Coordinates of C-alpha atoms in Angstrom, one line a residue:
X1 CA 24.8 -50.8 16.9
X2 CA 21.8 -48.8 15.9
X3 CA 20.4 -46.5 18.0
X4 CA 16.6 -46.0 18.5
X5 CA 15.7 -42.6 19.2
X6 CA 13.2 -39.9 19.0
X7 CA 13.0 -38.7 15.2
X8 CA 12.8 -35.4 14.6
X9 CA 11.4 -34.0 11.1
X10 CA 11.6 -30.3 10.4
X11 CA 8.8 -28.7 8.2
X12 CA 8.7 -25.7 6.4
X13 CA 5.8 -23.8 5.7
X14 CA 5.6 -22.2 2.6
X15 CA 5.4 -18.4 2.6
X16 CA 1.5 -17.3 1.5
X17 CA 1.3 -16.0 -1.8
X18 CA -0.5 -12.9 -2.0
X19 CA -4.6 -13.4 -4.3
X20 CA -4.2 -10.0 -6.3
X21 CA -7.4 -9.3 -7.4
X22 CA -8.2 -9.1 -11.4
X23 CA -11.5 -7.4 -11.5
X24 CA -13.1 -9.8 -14.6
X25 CA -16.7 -8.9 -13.5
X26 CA -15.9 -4.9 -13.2
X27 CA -14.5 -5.0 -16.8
X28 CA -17.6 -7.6 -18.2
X29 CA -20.0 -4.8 -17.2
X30 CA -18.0 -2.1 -18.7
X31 CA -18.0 -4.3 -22.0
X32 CA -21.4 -5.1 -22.2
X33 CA -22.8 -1.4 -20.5
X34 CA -20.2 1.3 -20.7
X35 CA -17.6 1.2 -23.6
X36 CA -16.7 4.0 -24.6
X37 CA -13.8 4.4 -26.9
X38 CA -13.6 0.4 -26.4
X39 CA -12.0 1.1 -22.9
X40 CA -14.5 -1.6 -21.6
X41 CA -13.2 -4.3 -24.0
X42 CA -9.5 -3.2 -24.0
X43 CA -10.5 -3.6 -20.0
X44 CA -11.6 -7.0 -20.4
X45 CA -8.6 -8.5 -21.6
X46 CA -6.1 -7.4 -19.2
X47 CA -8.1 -9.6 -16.0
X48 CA -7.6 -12.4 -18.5
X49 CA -4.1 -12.1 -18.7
X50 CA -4.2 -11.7 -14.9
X51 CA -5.8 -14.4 -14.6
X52 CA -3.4 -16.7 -16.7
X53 CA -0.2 -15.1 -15.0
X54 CA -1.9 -16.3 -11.5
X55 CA -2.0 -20.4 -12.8
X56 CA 1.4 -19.7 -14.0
X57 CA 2.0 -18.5 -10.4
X58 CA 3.5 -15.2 -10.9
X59 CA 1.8 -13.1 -8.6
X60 CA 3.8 -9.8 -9.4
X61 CA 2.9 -9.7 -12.9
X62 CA -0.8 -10.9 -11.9
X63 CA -1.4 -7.6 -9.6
X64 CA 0.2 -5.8 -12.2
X65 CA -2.3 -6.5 -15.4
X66 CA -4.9 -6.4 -12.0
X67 CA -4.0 -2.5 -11.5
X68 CA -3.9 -2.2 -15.3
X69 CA -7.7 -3.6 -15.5
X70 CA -8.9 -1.7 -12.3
X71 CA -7.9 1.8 -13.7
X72 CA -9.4 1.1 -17.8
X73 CA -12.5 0.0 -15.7
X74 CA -12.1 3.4 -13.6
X75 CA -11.6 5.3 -17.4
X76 CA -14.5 3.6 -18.9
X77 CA -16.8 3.5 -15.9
X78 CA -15.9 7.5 -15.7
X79 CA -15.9 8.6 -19.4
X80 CA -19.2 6.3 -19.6
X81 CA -21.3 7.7 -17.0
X82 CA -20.3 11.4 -17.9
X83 CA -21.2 10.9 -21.5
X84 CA -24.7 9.5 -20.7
X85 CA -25.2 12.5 -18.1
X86 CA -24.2 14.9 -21.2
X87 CA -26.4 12.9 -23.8
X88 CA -29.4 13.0 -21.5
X89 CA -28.7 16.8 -20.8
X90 CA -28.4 17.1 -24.3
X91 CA -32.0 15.5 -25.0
X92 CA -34.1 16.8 -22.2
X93 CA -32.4 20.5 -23.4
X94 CA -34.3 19.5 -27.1
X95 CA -37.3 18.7 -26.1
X96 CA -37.7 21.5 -24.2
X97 CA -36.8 23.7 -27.3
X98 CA -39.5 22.1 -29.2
X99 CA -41.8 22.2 -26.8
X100 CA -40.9 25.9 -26.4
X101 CA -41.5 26.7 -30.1
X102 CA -44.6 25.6 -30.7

């Protein structure tokens, strides 16, 4: 005899895997804008691995290149910025010598 009873189905939700972040737009504008040293470009390529190891679904190793890319873009962005400051310095200080010796 077969009993007809209430079924009960267990369901097991799958633990959320953490989105780290690979910063592809951050390093694009350091390529294009601010490279010095090729710190923008060598920047550039570590979101794409990033990027690759999150549709393989390895989020530690994702985050990881992510960091990677987020402190060349910090180095470029920083070494970039300085060396235009010193280059404009550098000009405006020029001009003003020629000017001066006339």
């Amino acid at each position: 005899a077969t009993a007809f009873g209430p079924t009960i189905t267990s369901f097991v939700q799958p633990q959320p895997v953490p989105n780290p972040q690979d910063f592809v737009l951050w390093s694009f504008f350091n390529t294009m804008f601010c490279n010095p040293f090729c710190l923008g470009f060598v920047a550039l390529v570590f979101p794409i691995k990033s990027r690759d190891r999150k549709i393989a679904h390895d989020p530690t190793a994702a985050g990881s290149y992510g960091r990677t890319a987020k402190h060349l873009n910090t180095a470029a962005l920083c070494l970039g910025t300085v060396g235009t400051v010193i280059c404009i310095v550098v000009l405006v200080m020029y001009f003003n010598s020629l000017r001066m010796g006339r």
